[in-house]
Amino acid sequence: MPTQPVVPEGSFLESSADSASFTCVRFTGHIEGHYSLAIVNRGLAAALMPQVGGQLKFVPYHGKLYENPTDIPLSQSSLLEAVDVELREEDSEKILSIVHHYPMIFDAEQAGLKVVFFFWEETVVPHDTIAYLNEHFDLIIVATSFVKKTLQDSGCRIAVTTCPIGIDHLISDAIEPIGALKPADGAKFRFLHISSVFERKGADVLIKAYLDEFTDQDNVELYIKTFPNPHNRIHDLVAELSAGRAKLPAIVINEDHMNDEQLIQLYRSSHTMVLPTRGEGFNLPAAEALAMALPVIVTGYGAHVDFCTRSTASLIPYQFAKSESHLRSADACWVEPDVASLALQMREVFRQVLNQDVELETRRQDGLRHVRSTYTWEKSARAVLASASWAKENKGKQTVGKTRMAVIGPWATRCGVAEYTHSLLSMFDRSQFDIKVLCDLRTQPDDTQTVYRPSWALGDTEAVKEALEHPDCLQSEVLLVQHQPSLFRLDDELCLQLAARQEAGAVVILELHSTLPLIAEHRISEAGVNALRKLDRIIVHKPEDLNNLLVLGLVANVMMIGLGVIQPLPEVSSDDVRTELSIAKNDLVIACFGFILPHKGIDTLIETVLPLAAASGRGVRMLGLHSILDVRSEQTLNAYRARAHELGVEASITWITDYLPINECLRLMSAADYVIFPYKETHESASAAVTIGLATLKPVLVSPIHIFSDLAEVTWRMEGSRAADIVTAIMELEAKPQLKAELVERQKSWTAERSWGRISRRVDNMIHSLQIDKKLSLAV
């Protein structure tokens, strides 16, 4: 978890940027009321006005353009004049356009630079939102490094800079911070929580921890300040989580509006702020609490960790999980704070306050100083203007020639990682990238091409290190390394090599296709982990991978991209394919797909044929599309053929063992009623084969193991991986056609979201954004 606060990079651009790049500002967005976006807009606009000599025009927009706003605090009434300002600047290049509105809008008027202020709470921004940002803006301003990374990871191609937002509209220097914290004799110790109590805010986690740790024998209360909204279930939550418990501690719920003075007084009457959030775009209550010198207990992940660190707050351990919010997109995660750890931290801060603990007092003062000195609207305005000037200066600058990109990994061979790498790079803009692949020796040399060079043998880590010293790597501006434990080891020296390339100025990306071994039999050393922290990105594919790397302390540069999937074929006649394969139209056909390996449970599928025929009363055919990978695969197939003969079902099985194009495999599997993956346990963290199964748009059945855990919405999870489990699952779906139809519809949506074209462009755009970041780092 972070140890020291981070100052937004825009603050460091102040002295070097030419704010005279813009003589006036046109600001479009919310302006009225207590809506958080309106508060940000008013604070920033008011601070920008003196910076541009009053030449700021505010364009009120709340779902649509409108005139004559009235609900503006008296202290910011000058903004009413800004609504009527007519900009004198005739040169549109001198106009800075700033937009901040939800839902997203853009300013169609001419401007020298178009800027959008943006907040997000989860690890991925939806594809359509990213496309909108890339199309309509030149610069994105964010308040925290978390949101910046999320935008980059989601495929944002334009410049993103972090700039502080102010809290001094509420907590100015004139507001004295809280002094002594210890409650007066007989007074209750107040744990304060301020939020909308959306599920993302973690109110359920807070109530569980509080009720687990405290009783009516503790002189405490949990004070929840919220407001009525469609997602507010706070009264139900308290009732549900209190049920069956005795000696309940006090819980107070306040849903009334509070003005600024009342809110300040609420802070003063409290002793600790508790915010076990699952995701934040800034976390204003945390910043305000620190500015008041109120102790803060908060999740150790999210936007707020720029200012809530071990030196300023108590951080709750967490685990990554798929987001359950209404805004979630494919691959989006949030975190689950640990309830037991939160309970212990609440008890510990309770003890520290009562004992006037020196360590707690140090945290309070450090947090107060950092937030009050960093998060002011004047500093926000200066940082925004400096960032915009930098972006304008660099907007038209193009890199001379193509970006040189080196790839270490399998290529053009029968290997899932090779196929993945080829698909990933398939939609890269070849007019912008010159790609060289240093692959393993399974790929045959071909002097007629210049894309790949066989350079190392499987398992030969030393040869991989030598490949990293090849001129194609040393001269590259982007280095992408594909890793899976069977390819080579991630030892200290190799990790240090990758870090050295990053420090030399290259964008370095390590993609891990299996993370569990890295915390088990192939655990990375502390020196290796420290080196990997320096890389620009580490790409993984599942929430479990995020959690495995979390064990190693790798978080800040880790991103998750689900495996891309081939798209379903246009209409295929399954009857025609069945005729081609000599399968009767009314037979029940079960199919499986992928390289033939012992852990894939194909023997179990063979054993399913007879009991499934007995249960269904239909003829059962098995279609096995399993290409031979190596000698071990061939031996396994021979053993399966013998097992089929032993059971007397060899005539019911159609084996196709040629290495066929994926589209041909999809065409053949259209003959199936079900595609089944009865895998046994494996160290692999993801399965490419199952994504092919999903693209058939036939119901996909999987065994209940971790490799399929991220596919729960689009697969049918069997009770086990035995033949009886397969029969049970199929018979249940046969009896519920509506359930089967809904499953297939979810598969359609899922495959569309994960097209290789979309994922390839996302990584292409991310690399472009990281290259912009390299330039920005030189300016700060």
PDB file of N, CA and C in Angstrom, residues 409-446:
ATOM      1  N   GLY A 409       8.185 -13.472 -27.358  1.00  0.00           N
ATOM      2  CA  GLY A 409       7.114 -14.417 -27.112  1.00  0.00           C
ATOM      3  C   GLY A 409       6.930 -15.358 -28.287  1.00  0.00           C
ATOM      4  N   PRO A 410       6.122 -16.393 -28.124  1.00  0.00           N
ATOM      5  CA  PRO A 410       5.862 -17.352 -29.210  1.00  0.00           C
ATOM      6  C   PRO A 410       5.189 -16.655 -30.394  1.00  0.00           C
ATOM      7  N   TRP A 411       5.408 -17.225 -31.598  1.00  0.00           N
ATOM      8  CA  TRP A 411       4.841 -16.617 -32.804  1.00  0.00           C
ATOM      9  C   TRP A 411       4.723 -17.692 -33.879  1.00  0.00           C
ATOM     10  N   ALA A 412       3.599 -17.701 -34.562  1.00  0.00           N
ATOM     11  CA  ALA A 412       3.396 -18.579 -35.710  1.00  0.00           C
ATOM     12  C   ALA A 412       3.725 -20.032 -35.395  1.00  0.00           C
ATOM     13  N   THR A 413       3.196 -20.508 -34.273  1.00  0.00           N
ATOM     14  CA  THR A 413       3.375 -21.908 -33.905  1.00  0.00           C
ATOM     15  C   THR A 413       2.122 -22.381 -33.175  1.00  0.00           C
ATOM     16  N   ARG A 414       1.983 -23.690 -32.977  1.00  0.00           N
ATOM     17  CA  ARG A 414       0.806 -24.241 -32.318  1.00  0.00           C
ATOM     18  C   ARG A 414       0.902 -24.006 -30.817  1.00  0.00           C
ATOM     19  N   CYS A 415       0.495 -22.861 -30.408  1.00  0.00           N
ATOM     20  CA  CYS A 415       0.632 -22.454 -29.005  1.00  0.00           C
ATOM     21  C   CYS A 415      -0.411 -21.383 -28.728  1.00  0.00           C
ATOM     22  N   GLY A 416      -1.114 -21.528 -27.591  1.00  0.00           N
ATOM     23  CA  GLY A 416      -2.141 -20.560 -27.246  1.00  0.00           C
ATOM     24  C   GLY A 416      -1.602 -19.154 -27.092  1.00  0.00           C
ATOM     25  N   VAL A 417      -0.393 -19.017 -26.505  1.00  0.00           N
ATOM     26  CA  VAL A 417       0.192 -17.688 -26.319  1.00  0.00           C
ATOM     27  C   VAL A 417       0.570 -17.090 -27.673  1.00  0.00           C
ATOM     28  N   ALA A 418       1.045 -17.944 -28.600  1.00  0.00           N
ATOM     29  CA  ALA A 418       1.377 -17.454 -29.943  1.00  0.00           C
ATOM     30  C   ALA A 418       0.126 -16.919 -30.640  1.00  0.00           C
ATOM     31  N   GLU A 419      -0.960 -17.670 -30.554  1.00  0.00           N
ATOM     32  CA  GLU A 419      -2.206 -17.227 -31.171  1.00  0.00           C
ATOM     33  C   GLU A 419      -2.708 -15.941 -30.517  1.00  0.00           C
ATOM     34  N   TYR A 420      -2.570 -15.875 -29.190  1.00  0.00           N
ATOM     35  CA  TYR A 420      -2.982 -14.676 -28.469  1.00  0.00           C
ATOM     36  C   TYR A 420      -2.188 -13.467 -28.956  1.00  0.00           C
ATOM     37  N   THR A 421      -0.862 -13.604 -29.028  1.00  0.00           N
ATOM     38  CA  THR A 421      -0.012 -12.482 -29.406  1.00  0.00           C
ATOM     39  C   THR A 421      -0.337 -12.005 -30.816  1.00  0.00           C
ATOM     40  N   HIS A 422      -0.533 -12.945 -31.719  1.00  0.00           N
ATOM     41  CA  HIS A 422      -0.881 -12.576 -33.091  1.00  0.00           C
ATOM     42  C   HIS A 422      -2.208 -11.823 -33.128  1.00  0.00           C
ATOM     43  N   SER A 423      -3.189 -12.307 -32.387  1.00  0.00           N
ATOM     44  CA  SER A 423      -4.496 -11.645 -32.357  1.00  0.00           C
ATOM     45  C   SER A 423      -4.395 -10.263 -31.721  1.00  0.00           C
ATOM     46  N   LEU A 424      -3.614 -10.161 -30.648  1.00  0.00           N
ATOM     47  CA  LEU A 424      -3.464  -8.885 -29.945  1.00  0.00           C
ATOM     48  C   LEU A 424      -2.896  -7.811 -30.862  1.00  0.00           C
ATOM     49  N   LEU A 425      -1.930  -8.180 -31.685  1.00  0.00           N
ATOM     50  CA  LEU A 425      -1.267  -7.209 -32.555  1.00  0.00           C
ATOM     51  C   LEU A 425      -1.982  -7.018 -33.887  1.00  0.00           C
ATOM     52  N   SER A 426      -3.064  -7.760 -34.083  1.00  0.00           N
ATOM     53  CA  SER A 426      -3.700  -7.806 -35.402  1.00  0.00           C
ATOM     54  C   SER A 426      -4.232  -6.464 -35.869  1.00  0.00           C
ATOM     55  N   MET A 427      -4.740  -5.633 -34.948  1.00  0.00           N
ATOM     56  CA  MET A 427      -5.339  -4.366 -35.344  1.00  0.00           C
ATOM     57  C   MET A 427      -4.448  -3.176 -35.025  1.00  0.00           C
ATOM     58  N   PHE A 428      -3.185  -3.417 -34.647  1.00  0.00           N
ATOM     59  CA  PHE A 428      -2.266  -2.305 -34.457  1.00  0.00           C
ATOM     60  C   PHE A 428      -2.112  -1.562 -35.789  1.00  0.00           C
ATOM     61  N   ASP A 429      -1.999  -0.266 -35.712  1.00  0.00           N
ATOM     62  CA  ASP A 429      -1.843   0.554 -36.914  1.00  0.00           C
ATOM     63  C   ASP A 429      -0.432   0.373 -37.460  1.00  0.00           C
ATOM     64  N   ARG A 430      -0.304  -0.437 -38.525  1.00  0.00           N
ATOM     65  CA  ARG A 430       1.033  -0.745 -39.051  1.00  0.00           C
ATOM     66  C   ARG A 430       1.684   0.461 -39.712  1.00  0.00           C
ATOM     67  N   SER A 431       0.921   1.509 -39.972  1.00  0.00           N
ATOM     68  CA  SER A 431       1.543   2.731 -40.466  1.00  0.00           C
ATOM     69  C   SER A 431       2.246   3.478 -39.349  1.00  0.00           C
ATOM     70  N   GLN A 432       1.937   3.082 -38.081  1.00  0.00           N
ATOM     71  CA  GLN A 432       2.534   3.737 -36.922  1.00  0.00           C
ATOM     72  C   GLN A 432       3.551   2.851 -36.204  1.00  0.00           C
ATOM     73  N   PHE A 433       3.485   1.537 -36.407  1.00  0.00           N
ATOM     74  CA  PHE A 433       4.352   0.607 -35.680  1.00  0.00           C
ATOM     75  C   PHE A 433       5.204  -0.219 -36.631  1.00  0.00           C
ATOM     76  N   ASP A 434       6.468  -0.367 -36.287  1.00  0.00           N
ATOM     77  CA  ASP A 434       7.368  -1.322 -36.942  1.00  0.00           C
ATOM     78  C   ASP A 434       7.631  -2.421 -35.915  1.00  0.00           C
ATOM     79  N   ILE A 435       6.980  -3.588 -36.089  1.00  0.00           N
ATOM     80  CA  ILE A 435       6.994  -4.641 -35.073  1.00  0.00           C
ATOM     81  C   ILE A 435       7.983  -5.741 -35.451  1.00  0.00           C
ATOM     82  N   LYS A 436       8.845  -6.088 -34.476  1.00  0.00           N
ATOM     83  CA  LYS A 436       9.784  -7.197 -34.618  1.00  0.00           C
ATOM     84  C   LYS A 436       9.534  -8.191 -33.492  1.00  0.00           C
ATOM     85  N   VAL A 437       9.388  -9.457 -33.837  1.00  0.00           N
ATOM     86  CA  VAL A 437       9.106 -10.490 -32.844  1.00  0.00           C
ATOM     87  C   VAL A 437      10.315 -11.409 -32.717  1.00  0.00           C
ATOM     88  N   LEU A 438      10.836 -11.540 -31.499  1.00  0.00           N
ATOM     89  CA  LEU A 438      11.890 -12.506 -31.200  1.00  0.00           C
ATOM     90  C   LEU A 438      11.208 -13.691 -30.534  1.00  0.00           C
ATOM     91  N   CYS A 439      10.976 -14.737 -31.308  1.00  0.00           N
ATOM     92  CA  CYS A 439      10.162 -15.853 -30.860  1.00  0.00           C
ATOM     93  C   CYS A 439      11.026 -17.067 -30.518  1.00  0.00           C
ATOM     94  N   ASP A 440      10.367 -18.137 -30.055  1.00  0.00           N
ATOM     95  CA  ASP A 440      11.116 -19.346 -29.693  1.00  0.00           C
ATOM     96  C   ASP A 440      11.361 -20.202 -30.933  1.00  0.00           C
ATOM     97  N   LEU A 441      12.186 -21.214 -30.769  1.00  0.00           N
ATOM     98  CA  LEU A 441      12.687 -21.997 -31.896  1.00  0.00           C
ATOM     99  C   LEU A 441      11.672 -22.974 -32.474  1.00  0.00           C
ATOM    100  N   ARG A 442      10.462 -23.054 -31.895  1.00  0.00           N
ATOM    101  CA  ARG A 442       9.432 -23.885 -32.518  1.00  0.00           C
ATOM    102  C   ARG A 442       9.007 -23.295 -33.861  1.00  0.00           C
ATOM    103  N   THR A 443       9.190 -21.991 -34.014  1.00  0.00           N
ATOM    104  CA  THR A 443       8.846 -21.324 -35.265  1.00  0.00           C
ATOM    105  C   THR A 443       9.992 -21.510 -36.258  1.00  0.00           C
ATOM    106  N   GLN A 444       9.668 -21.953 -37.441  1.00  0.00           N
ATOM    107  CA  GLN A 444      10.684 -22.197 -38.459  1.00  0.00           C
ATOM    108  C   GLN A 444      11.195 -20.872 -39.033  1.00  0.00           C
ATOM    109  N   PRO A 445      12.508 -20.758 -39.235  1.00  0.00           N
ATOM    110  CA  PRO A 445      13.048 -19.539 -39.851  1.00  0.00           C
ATOM    111  C   PRO A 445      12.490 -19.339 -41.254  1.00  0.00           C
ATOM    112  N   ASP A 446      12.355 -18.084 -41.643  1.00  0.00           N
ATOM    113  CA  ASP A 446      11.866 -17.765 -42.981  1.00  0.00           C
ATOM    114  C   ASP A 446      12.552 -16.481 -43.435  1.00  0.00           C
TER     115      ASP A 446
END
